[in-house]
Short mmCIF file of C-alpha atoms (C1' of nucleotides) in Angstrom, two decimals:
data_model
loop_
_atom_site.label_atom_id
_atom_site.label_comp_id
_atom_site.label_asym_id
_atom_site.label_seq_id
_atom_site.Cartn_x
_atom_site.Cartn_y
_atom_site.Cartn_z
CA UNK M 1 -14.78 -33.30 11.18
CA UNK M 2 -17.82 -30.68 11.04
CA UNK M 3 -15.89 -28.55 8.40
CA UNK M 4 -16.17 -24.92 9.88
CA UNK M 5 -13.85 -26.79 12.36
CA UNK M 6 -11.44 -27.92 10.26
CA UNK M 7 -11.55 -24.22 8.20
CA UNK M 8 -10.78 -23.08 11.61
CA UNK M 9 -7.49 -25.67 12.37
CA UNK M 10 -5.77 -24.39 9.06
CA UNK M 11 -5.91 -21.41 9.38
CA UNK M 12 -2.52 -19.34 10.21
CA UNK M 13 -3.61 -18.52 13.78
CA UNK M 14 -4.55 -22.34 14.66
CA UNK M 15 -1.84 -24.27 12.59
CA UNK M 16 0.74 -22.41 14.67
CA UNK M 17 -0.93 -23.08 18.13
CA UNK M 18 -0.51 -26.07 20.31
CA UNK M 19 -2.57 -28.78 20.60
CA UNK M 20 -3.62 -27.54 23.93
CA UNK M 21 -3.68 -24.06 23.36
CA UNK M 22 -5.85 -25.00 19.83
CA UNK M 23 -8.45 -26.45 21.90
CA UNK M 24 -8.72 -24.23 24.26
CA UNK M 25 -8.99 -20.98 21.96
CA UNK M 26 -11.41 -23.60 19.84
CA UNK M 27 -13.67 -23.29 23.11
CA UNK M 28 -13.78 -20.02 23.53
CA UNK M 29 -14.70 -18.85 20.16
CA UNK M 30 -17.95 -17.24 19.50
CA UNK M 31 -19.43 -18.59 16.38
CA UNK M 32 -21.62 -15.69 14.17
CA UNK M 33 -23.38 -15.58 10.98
CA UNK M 34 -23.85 -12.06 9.07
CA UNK M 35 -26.04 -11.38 6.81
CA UNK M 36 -24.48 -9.63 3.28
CA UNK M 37 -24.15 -6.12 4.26
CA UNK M 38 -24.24 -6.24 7.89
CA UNK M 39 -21.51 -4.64 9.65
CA UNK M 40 -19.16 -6.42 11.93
CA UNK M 41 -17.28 -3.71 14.02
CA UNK M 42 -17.25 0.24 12.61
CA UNK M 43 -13.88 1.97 12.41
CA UNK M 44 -12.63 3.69 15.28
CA UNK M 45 -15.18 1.85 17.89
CA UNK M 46 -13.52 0.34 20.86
CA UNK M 47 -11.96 -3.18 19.74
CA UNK M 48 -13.03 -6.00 21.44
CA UNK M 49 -12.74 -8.98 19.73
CA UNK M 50 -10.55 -10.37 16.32
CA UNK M 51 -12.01 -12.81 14.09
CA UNK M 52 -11.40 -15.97 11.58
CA UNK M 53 -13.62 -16.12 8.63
CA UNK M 54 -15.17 -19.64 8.19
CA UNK M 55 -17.78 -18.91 5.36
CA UNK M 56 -18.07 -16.67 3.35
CA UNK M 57 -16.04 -12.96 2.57
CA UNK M 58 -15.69 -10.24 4.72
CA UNK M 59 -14.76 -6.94 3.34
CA UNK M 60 -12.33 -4.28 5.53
CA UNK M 61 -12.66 -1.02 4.68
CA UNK M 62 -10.88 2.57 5.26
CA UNK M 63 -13.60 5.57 5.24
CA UNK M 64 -11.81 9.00 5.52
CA UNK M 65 -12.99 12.37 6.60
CA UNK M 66 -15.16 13.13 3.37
CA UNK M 67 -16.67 9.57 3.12
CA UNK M 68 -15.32 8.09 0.33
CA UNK M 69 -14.63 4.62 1.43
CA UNK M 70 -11.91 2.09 -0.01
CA UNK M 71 -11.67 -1.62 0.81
CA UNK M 72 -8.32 -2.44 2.47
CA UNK M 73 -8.69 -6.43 2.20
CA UNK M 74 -10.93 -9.09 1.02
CA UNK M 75 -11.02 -11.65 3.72
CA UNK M 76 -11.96 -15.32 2.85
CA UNK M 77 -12.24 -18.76 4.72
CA UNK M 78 -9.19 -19.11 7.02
CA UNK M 79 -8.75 -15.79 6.97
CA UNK M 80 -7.84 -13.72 10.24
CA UNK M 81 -8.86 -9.82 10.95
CA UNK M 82 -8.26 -7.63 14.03
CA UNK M 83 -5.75 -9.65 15.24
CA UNK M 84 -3.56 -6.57 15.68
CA UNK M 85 -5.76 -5.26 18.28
CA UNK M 86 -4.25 -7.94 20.39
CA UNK M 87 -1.34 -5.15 20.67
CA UNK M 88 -2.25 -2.03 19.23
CA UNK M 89 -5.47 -0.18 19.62
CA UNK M 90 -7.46 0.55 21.54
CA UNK M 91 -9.71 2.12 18.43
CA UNK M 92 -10.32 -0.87 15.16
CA UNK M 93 -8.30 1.38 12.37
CA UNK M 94 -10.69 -0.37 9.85
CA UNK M 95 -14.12 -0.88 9.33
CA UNK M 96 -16.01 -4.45 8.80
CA UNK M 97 -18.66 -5.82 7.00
CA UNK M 98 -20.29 -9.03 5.81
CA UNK M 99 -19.33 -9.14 1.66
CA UNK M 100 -21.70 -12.53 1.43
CA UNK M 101 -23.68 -14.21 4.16
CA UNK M 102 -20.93 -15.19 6.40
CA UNK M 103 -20.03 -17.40 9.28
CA UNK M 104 -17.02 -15.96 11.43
CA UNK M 105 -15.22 -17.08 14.73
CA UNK M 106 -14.53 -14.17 17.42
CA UNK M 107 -12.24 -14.18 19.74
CA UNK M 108 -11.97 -11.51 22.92
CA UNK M 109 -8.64 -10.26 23.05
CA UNK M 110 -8.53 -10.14 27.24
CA UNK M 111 -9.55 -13.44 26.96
CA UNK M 112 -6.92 -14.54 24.21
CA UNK M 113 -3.93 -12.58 25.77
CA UNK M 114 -4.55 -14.10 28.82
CA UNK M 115 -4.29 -17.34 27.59
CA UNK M 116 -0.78 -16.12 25.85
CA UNK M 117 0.28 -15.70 29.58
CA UNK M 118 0.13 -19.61 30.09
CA UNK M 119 0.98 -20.61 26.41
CA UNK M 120 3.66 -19.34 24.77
CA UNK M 121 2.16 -21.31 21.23
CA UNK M 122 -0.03 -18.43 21.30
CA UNK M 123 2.10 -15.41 21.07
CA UNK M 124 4.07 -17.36 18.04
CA UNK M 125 0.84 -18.33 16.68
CA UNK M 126 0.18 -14.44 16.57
CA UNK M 127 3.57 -13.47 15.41
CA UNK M 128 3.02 -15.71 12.06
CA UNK M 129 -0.59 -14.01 11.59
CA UNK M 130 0.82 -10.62 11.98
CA UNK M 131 4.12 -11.35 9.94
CA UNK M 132 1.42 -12.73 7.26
CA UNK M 133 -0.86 -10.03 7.29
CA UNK M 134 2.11 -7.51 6.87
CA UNK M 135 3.86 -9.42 4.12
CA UNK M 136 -0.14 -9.16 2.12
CA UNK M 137 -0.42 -5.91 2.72
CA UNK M 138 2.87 -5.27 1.63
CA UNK M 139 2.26 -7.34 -1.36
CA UNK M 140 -0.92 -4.87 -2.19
CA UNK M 141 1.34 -1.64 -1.98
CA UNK M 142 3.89 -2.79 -4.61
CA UNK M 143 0.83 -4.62 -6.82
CA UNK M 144 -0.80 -1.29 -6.64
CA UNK M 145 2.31 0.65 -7.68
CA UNK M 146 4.21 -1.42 -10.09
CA UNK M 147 1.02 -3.29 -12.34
CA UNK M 148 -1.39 -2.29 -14.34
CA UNK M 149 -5.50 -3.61 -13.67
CA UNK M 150 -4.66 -6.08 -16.58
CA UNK M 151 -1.71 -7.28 -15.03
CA UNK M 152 -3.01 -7.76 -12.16
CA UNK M 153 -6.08 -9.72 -12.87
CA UNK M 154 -3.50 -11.74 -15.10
CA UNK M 155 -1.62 -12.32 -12.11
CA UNK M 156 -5.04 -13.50 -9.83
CA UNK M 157 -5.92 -15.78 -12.33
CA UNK M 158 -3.07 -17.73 -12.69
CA UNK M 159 -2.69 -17.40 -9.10
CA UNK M 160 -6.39 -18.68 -8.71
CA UNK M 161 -6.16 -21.64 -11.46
CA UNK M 162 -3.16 -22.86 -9.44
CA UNK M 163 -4.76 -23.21 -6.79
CA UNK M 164 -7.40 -25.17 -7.91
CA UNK M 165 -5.80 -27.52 -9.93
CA UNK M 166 -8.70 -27.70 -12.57
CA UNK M 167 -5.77 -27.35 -15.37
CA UNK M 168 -7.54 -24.26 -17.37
CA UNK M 169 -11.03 -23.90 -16.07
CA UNK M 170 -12.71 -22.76 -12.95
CA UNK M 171 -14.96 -20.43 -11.08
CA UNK M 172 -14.15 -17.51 -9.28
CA UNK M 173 -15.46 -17.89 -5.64
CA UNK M 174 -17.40 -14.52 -5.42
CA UNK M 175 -19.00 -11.79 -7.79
CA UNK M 176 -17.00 -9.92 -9.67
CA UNK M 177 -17.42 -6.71 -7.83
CA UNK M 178 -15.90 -8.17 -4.57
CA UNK M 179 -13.11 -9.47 -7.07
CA UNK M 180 -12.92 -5.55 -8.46
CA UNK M 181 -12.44 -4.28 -4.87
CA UNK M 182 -10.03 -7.14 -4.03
CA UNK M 183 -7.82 -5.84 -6.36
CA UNK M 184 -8.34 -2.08 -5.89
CA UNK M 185 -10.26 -1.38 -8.98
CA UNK M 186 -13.75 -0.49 -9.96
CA UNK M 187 -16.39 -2.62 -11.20
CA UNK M 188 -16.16 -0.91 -14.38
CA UNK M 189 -12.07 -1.18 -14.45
CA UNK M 190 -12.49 -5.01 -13.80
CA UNK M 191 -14.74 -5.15 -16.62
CA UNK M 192 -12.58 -3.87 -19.00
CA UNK M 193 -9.39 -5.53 -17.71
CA UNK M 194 -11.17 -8.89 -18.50
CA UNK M 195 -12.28 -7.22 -22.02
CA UNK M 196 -8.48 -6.81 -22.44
CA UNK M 197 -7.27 -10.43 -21.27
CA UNK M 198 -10.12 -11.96 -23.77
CA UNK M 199 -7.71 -11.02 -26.27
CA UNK M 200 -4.32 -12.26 -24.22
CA UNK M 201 -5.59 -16.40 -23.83
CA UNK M 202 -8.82 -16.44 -21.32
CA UNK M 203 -12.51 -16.72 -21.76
CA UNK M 204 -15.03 -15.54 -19.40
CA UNK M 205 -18.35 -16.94 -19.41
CA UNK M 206 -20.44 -15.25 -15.80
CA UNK M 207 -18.12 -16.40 -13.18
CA UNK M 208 -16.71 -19.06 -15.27
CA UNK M 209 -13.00 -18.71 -16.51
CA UNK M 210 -11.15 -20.93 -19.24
CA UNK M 211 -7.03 -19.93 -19.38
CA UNK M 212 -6.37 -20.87 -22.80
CA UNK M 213 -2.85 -19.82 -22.84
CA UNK M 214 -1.17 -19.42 -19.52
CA UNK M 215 2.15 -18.29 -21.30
CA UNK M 216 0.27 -15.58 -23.19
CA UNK M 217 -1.52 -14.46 -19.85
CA UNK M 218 1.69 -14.64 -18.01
CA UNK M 219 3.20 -12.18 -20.18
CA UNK M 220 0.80 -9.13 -20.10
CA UNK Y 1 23.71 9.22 27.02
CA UNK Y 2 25.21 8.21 23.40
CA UNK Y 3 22.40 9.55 21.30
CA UNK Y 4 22.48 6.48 18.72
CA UNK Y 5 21.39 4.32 22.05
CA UNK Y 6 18.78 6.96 23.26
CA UNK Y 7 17.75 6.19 19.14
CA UNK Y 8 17.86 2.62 19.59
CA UNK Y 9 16.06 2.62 22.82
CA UNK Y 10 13.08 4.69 22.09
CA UNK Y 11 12.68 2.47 19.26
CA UNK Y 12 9.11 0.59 19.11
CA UNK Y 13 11.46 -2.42 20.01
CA UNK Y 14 13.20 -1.77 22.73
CA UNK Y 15 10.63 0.24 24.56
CA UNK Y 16 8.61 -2.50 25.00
CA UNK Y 17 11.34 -5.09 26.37
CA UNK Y 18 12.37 -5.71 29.46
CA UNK Y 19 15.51 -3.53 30.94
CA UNK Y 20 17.21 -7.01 30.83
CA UNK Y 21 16.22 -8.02 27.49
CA UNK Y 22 16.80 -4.91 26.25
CA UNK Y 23 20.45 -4.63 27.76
CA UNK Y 24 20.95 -8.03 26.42
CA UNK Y 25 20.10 -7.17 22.57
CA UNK Y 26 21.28 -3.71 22.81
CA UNK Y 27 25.13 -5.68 23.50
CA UNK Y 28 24.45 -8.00 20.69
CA UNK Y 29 23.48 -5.21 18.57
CA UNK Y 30 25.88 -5.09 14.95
CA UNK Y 31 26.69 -1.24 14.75
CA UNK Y 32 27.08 -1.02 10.83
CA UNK Y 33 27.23 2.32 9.02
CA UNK Y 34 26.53 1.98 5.07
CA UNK Y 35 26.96 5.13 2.04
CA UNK Y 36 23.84 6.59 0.03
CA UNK Y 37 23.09 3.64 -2.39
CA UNK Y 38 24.48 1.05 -0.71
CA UNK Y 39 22.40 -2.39 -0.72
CA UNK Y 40 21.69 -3.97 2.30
CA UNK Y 41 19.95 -6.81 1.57
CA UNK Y 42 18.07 -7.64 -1.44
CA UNK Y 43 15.03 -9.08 -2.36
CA UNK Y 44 14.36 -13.09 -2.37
CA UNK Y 45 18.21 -12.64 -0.51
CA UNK Y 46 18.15 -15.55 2.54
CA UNK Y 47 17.28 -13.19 5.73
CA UNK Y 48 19.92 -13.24 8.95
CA UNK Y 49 19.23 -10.10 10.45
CA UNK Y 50 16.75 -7.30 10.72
CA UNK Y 51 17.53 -3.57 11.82
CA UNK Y 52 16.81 -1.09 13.68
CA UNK Y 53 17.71 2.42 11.87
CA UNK Y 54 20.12 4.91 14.15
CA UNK Y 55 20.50 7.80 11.61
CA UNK Y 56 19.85 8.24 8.28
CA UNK Y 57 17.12 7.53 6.12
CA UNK Y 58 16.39 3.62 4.53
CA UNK Y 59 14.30 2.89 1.10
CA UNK Y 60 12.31 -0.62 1.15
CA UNK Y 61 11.92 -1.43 -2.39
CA UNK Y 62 10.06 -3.87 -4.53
CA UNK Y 63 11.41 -4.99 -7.93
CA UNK Y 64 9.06 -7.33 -10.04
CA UNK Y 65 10.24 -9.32 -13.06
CA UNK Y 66 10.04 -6.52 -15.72
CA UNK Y 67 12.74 -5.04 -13.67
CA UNK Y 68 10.55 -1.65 -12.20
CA UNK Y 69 11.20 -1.00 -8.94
CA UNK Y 70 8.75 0.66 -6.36
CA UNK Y 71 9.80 1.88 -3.26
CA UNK Y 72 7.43 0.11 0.03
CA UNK Y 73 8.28 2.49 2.65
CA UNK Y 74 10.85 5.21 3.86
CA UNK Y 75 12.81 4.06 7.20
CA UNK Y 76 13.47 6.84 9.49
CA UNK Y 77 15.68 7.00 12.39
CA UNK Y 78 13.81 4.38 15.45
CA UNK Y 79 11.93 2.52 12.91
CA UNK Y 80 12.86 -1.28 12.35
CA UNK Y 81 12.40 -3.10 9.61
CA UNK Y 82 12.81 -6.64 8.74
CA UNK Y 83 11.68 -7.63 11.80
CA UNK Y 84 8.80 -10.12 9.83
CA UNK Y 85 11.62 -12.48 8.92
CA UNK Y 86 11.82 -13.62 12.46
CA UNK Y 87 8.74 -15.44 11.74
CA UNK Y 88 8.10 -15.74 7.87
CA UNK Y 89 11.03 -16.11 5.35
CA UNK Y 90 13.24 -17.50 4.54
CA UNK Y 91 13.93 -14.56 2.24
CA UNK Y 92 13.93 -11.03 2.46
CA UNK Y 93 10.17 -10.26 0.34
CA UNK Y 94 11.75 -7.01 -0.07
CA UNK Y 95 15.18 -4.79 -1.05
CA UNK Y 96 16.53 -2.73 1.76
CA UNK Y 97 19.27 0.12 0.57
CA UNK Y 98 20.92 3.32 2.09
CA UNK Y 99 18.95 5.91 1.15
CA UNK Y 100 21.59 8.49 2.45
CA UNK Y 101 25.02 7.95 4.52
CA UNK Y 102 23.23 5.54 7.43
CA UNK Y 103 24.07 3.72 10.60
CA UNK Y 104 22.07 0.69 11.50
CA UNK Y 105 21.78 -1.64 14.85
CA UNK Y 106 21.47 -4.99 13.07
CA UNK Y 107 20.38 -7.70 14.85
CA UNK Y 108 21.00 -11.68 14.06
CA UNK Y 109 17.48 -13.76 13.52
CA UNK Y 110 18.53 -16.29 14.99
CA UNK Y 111 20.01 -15.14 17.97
CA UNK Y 112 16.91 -13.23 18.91
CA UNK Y 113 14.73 -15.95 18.49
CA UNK Y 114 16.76 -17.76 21.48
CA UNK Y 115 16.68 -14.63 23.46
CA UNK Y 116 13.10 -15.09 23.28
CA UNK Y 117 12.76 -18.06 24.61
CA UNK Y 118 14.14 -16.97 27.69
CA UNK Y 119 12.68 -13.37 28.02
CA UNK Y 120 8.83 -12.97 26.91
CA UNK Y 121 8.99 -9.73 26.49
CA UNK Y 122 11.05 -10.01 23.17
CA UNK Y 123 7.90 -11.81 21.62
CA UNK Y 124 5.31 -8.63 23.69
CA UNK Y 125 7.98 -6.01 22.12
CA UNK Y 126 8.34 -8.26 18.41
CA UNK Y 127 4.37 -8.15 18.11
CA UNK Y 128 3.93 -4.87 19.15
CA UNK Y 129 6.28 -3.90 15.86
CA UNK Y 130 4.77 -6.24 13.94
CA UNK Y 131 1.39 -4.82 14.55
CA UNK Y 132 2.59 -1.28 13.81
CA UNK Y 133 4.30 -1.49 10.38
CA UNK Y 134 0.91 -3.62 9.89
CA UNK Y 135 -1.31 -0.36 10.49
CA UNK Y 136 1.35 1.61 8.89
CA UNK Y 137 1.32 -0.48 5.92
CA UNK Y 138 -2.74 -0.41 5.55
CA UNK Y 139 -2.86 3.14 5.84
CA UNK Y 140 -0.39 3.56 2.81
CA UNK Y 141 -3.25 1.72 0.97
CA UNK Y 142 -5.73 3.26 1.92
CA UNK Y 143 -4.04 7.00 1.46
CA UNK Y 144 -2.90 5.92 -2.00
CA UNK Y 145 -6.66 5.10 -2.84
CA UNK Y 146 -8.65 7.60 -1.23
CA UNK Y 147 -6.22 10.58 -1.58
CA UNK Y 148 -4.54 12.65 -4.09
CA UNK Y 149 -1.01 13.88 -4.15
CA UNK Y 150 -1.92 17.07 -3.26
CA UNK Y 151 -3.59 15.46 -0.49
CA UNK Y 152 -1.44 13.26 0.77
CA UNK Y 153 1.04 15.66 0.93
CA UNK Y 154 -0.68 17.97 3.22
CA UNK Y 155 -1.19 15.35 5.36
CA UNK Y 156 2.25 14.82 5.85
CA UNK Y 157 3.19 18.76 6.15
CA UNK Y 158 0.33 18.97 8.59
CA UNK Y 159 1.55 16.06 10.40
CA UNK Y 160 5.84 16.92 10.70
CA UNK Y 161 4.61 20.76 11.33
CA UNK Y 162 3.01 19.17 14.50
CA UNK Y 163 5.72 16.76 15.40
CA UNK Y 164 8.28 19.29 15.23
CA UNK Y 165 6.47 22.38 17.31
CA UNK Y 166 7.93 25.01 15.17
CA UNK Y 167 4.60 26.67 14.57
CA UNK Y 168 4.39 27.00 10.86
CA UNK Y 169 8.26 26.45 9.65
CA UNK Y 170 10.02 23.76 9.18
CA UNK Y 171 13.08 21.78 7.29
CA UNK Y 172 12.16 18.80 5.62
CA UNK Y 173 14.12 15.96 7.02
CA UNK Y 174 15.86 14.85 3.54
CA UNK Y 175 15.77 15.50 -0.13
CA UNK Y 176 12.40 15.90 -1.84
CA UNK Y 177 12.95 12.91 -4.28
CA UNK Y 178 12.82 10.95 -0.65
CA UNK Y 179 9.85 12.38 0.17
CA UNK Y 180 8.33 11.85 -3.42
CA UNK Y 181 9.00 7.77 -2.69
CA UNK Y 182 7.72 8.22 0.64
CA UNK Y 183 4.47 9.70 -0.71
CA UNK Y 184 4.46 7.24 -3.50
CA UNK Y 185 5.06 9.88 -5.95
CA UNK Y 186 7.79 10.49 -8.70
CA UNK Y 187 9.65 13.96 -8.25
CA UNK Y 188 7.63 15.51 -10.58
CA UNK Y 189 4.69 14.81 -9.36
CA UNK Y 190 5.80 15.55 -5.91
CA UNK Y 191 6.95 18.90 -7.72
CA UNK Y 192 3.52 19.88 -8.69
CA UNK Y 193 1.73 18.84 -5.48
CA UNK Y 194 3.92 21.54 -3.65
CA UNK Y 195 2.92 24.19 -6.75
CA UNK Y 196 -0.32 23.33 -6.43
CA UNK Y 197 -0.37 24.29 -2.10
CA UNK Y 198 1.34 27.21 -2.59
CA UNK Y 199 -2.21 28.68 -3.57
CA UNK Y 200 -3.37 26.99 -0.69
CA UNK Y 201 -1.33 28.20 2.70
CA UNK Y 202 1.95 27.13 2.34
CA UNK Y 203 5.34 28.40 0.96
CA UNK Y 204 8.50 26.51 -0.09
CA UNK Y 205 11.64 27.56 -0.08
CA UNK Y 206 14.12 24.37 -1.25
CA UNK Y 207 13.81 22.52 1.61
CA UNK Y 208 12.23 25.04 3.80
CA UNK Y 209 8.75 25.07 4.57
CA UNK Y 210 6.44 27.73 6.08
CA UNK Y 211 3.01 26.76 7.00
CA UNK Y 212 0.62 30.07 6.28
CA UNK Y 213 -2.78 28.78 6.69
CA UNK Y 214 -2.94 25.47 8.51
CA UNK Y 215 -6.74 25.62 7.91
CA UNK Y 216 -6.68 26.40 4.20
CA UNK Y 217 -4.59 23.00 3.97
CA UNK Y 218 -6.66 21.49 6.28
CA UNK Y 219 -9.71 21.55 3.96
CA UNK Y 220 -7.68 20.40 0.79
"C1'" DC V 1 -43.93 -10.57 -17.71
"C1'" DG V 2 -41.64 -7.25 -15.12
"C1'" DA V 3 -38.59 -5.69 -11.40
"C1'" DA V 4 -34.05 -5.81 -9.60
"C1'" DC V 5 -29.42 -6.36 -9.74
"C1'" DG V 6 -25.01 -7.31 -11.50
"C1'" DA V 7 -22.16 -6.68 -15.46
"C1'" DT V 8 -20.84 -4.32 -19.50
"C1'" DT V 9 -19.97 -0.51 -22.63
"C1'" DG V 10 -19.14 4.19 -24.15
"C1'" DA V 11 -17.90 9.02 -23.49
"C1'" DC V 12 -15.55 11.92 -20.82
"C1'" DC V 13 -12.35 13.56 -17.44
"C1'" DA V 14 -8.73 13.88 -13.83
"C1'" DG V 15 -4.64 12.50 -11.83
"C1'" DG V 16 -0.11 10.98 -12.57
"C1'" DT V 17 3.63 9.18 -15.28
"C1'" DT V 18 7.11 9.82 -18.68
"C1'" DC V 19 10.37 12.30 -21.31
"C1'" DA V 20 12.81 16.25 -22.33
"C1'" DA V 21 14.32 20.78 -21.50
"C1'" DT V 22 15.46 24.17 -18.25
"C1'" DC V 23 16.49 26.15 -13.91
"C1'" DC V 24 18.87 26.71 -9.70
"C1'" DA V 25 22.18 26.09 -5.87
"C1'" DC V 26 26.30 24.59 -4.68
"C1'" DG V 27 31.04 23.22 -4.83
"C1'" DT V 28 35.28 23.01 -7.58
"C1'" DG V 29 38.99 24.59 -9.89
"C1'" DG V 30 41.17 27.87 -12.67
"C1'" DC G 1 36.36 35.96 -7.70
"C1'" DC G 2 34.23 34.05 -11.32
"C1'" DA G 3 33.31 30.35 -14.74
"C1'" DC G 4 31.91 25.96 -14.96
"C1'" DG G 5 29.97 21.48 -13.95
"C1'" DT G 6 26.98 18.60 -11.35
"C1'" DG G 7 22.84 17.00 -9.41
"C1'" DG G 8 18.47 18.03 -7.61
"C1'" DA G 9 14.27 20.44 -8.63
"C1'" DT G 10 11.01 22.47 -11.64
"C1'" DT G 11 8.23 23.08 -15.73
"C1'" DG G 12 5.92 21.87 -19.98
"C1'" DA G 13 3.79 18.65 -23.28
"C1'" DA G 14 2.10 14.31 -24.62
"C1'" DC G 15 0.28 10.28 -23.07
"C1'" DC G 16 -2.00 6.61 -20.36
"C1'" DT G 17 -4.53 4.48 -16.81
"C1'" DG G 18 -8.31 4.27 -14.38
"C1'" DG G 19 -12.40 6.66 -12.27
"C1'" DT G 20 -16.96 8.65 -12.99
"C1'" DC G 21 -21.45 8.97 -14.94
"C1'" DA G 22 -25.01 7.32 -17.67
"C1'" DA G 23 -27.14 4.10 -20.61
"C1'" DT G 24 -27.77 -0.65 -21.85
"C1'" DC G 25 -27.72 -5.56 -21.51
"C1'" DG G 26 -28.60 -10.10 -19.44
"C1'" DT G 27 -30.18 -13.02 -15.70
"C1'" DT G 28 -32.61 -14.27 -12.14
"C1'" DC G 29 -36.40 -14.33 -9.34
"C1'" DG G 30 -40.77 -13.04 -7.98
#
DNA sequence: CGAACGATTGACCAGGTTCAATCCACGTGG
DNA sequence: CCACGTGGATTGAACCTGGTCAATCGTTCG
């Protein structure tokens, strides 16, 4: 299976739809690539469309009144953004942008809450995206509040290394200033929270990482 | 009408169901009153209900290993909370206590996942909850990274002033050590924010607050 | 080789937390 | 009616984290 496809069937929006319902949606999706950089909807425009990321990151972002900007969310592959504009709206409360050259999947809401009407799969397939998008978000508030940048990359890594399975070595999957903003710090902050960890059981070589002591990390 | 149902039914819940579903749910509602401090549910606690709160005031909190504890979000009377475990769980990702005397509509899990099999517009209403503690929950983020205390608290002066249409005084709904968590402040801090307006428009007196300049505050 | 860009480092600063002491308002009991 | 105690709120001082700004380093790519 081409694998943007398959990208596409795991994420938390298709895994939850019917087979039917899958295919259809599958149909009706508008396949784009960004460039790094470009923007994919402005905050506050009229919402028209949610997406799933298939390649690459995409980067939401909050820009207030005086224009400082933060980043709410780093999306990656499997990812899905806007989908609360399915209910609320009608304005995008976020900004987003290409973070690498990226290949998305849009969706028009009309389209997809029409197809709700006729598939019930599709209103539960929303409910777990929503649910799971709330329970992240959540997630950031308390990470934010309750650990330190240390801690937190700590907590990324091991989180990271899990997933890969490469006991003690791997790369991250994007610069380290999309890694910074992921985690709500600065370039500079990241910088200095790995300069910390070097002495707490990791090596960083570029985007290469070697966990030499998990239990050491895990206690920071 | 009994104002605890006008409460109830005003909620973002109900006002989006139909007048059967919401009859229905409103008679399987659990009436439960609890004390300030009581525990509701805890964290990683297996989740059976979610709530609706009638009066009083409800602190979501997040405790991580090392045994700190953050507080997520302030409940106020109308808002629900919990409602994510009808799709993601099985356990509560957060603490729920009283945060003064409180009563509560609780409603079983599993129970309203039947009604909605029935009545659509329990999954319509359930989303359209979801998706606003979602937005609610990303601009917490992004206000705890783009503004100060001082700020953020202006904000939220600015904003009750309106809601409440006294022009320029006001109670605070609850004790300032509430607001403080609600802010994502500690007391002191929350302390200094208001010394720090009173140069700028507004005067406190304990829980008392008269709105001078709205402009001045504005342009904090 | 040089330009460009990301990453790092250092110096400095601002915002907030923490801890401790004090203040104030209120309710209780003598 | 007043003294006292309690709990919230305020204030001050020290400290810490992380942001900002500027300079430097290292790599990559033309």
């Amino acid at each position: 299976m081409n694998p943007d496809l398959a990208t596409l069937m795991h994420s938390a929006l298709f895994s939850h739809l019917s087979r039917k319902a899958a295919s259809t949606l599958a149909g009706s999706a508008l396949l784009k690539t960004y460039l790094e950089g470009d923007v994919i909807f402005r905050q506050q425009e009229q919402a028209h469309f949610f997406c799933v990321v298939l390649r690459g990151y995409v980067r939401l972002t909050r820009t207030c009144d005086s224009g400082r900007i933060a980043s709410l969310r780093i999306c990656e592959p499997g990812d899905v953004f806007g989908e609360c504009m399915l209910r609320a709206g009608p304005t995008y409360p976020y900004g987003a942008e290409a973070a690498e050259n990226c290949v998305l999947a849009q969706f028009d809401l009309a389209a997809v809450r029409k197809l709700a009407e006729d598939d019930r799969s599709v209103d539960d397939a929303v409910m777990h995206v929503l649910s799971q998008n709330l329970l992240a978000t959540l997630n950031c508030v308390a990470e934010d509040r309750l650990h330190t940048a240390p801690q937190r990359l700590a907590a990324y890594l091991l989180r990271t290394a899990q997933a890969e399975r490469r006991q003690g070595v791997f790369r991250l999957p994007f610069r380290k200033s999309l890694l910074a903003a992921k985690l709500g710090l600065t370039p500079e902050g990241l910088s200095r929270a790995f300069a910390l960890l070097k002495e707490h059981g990791i090596a960083v070589q570029g985007r290469t990482i070697r966990i030499e002591d998990s239990e050491l990390l895990r206690s920071i």
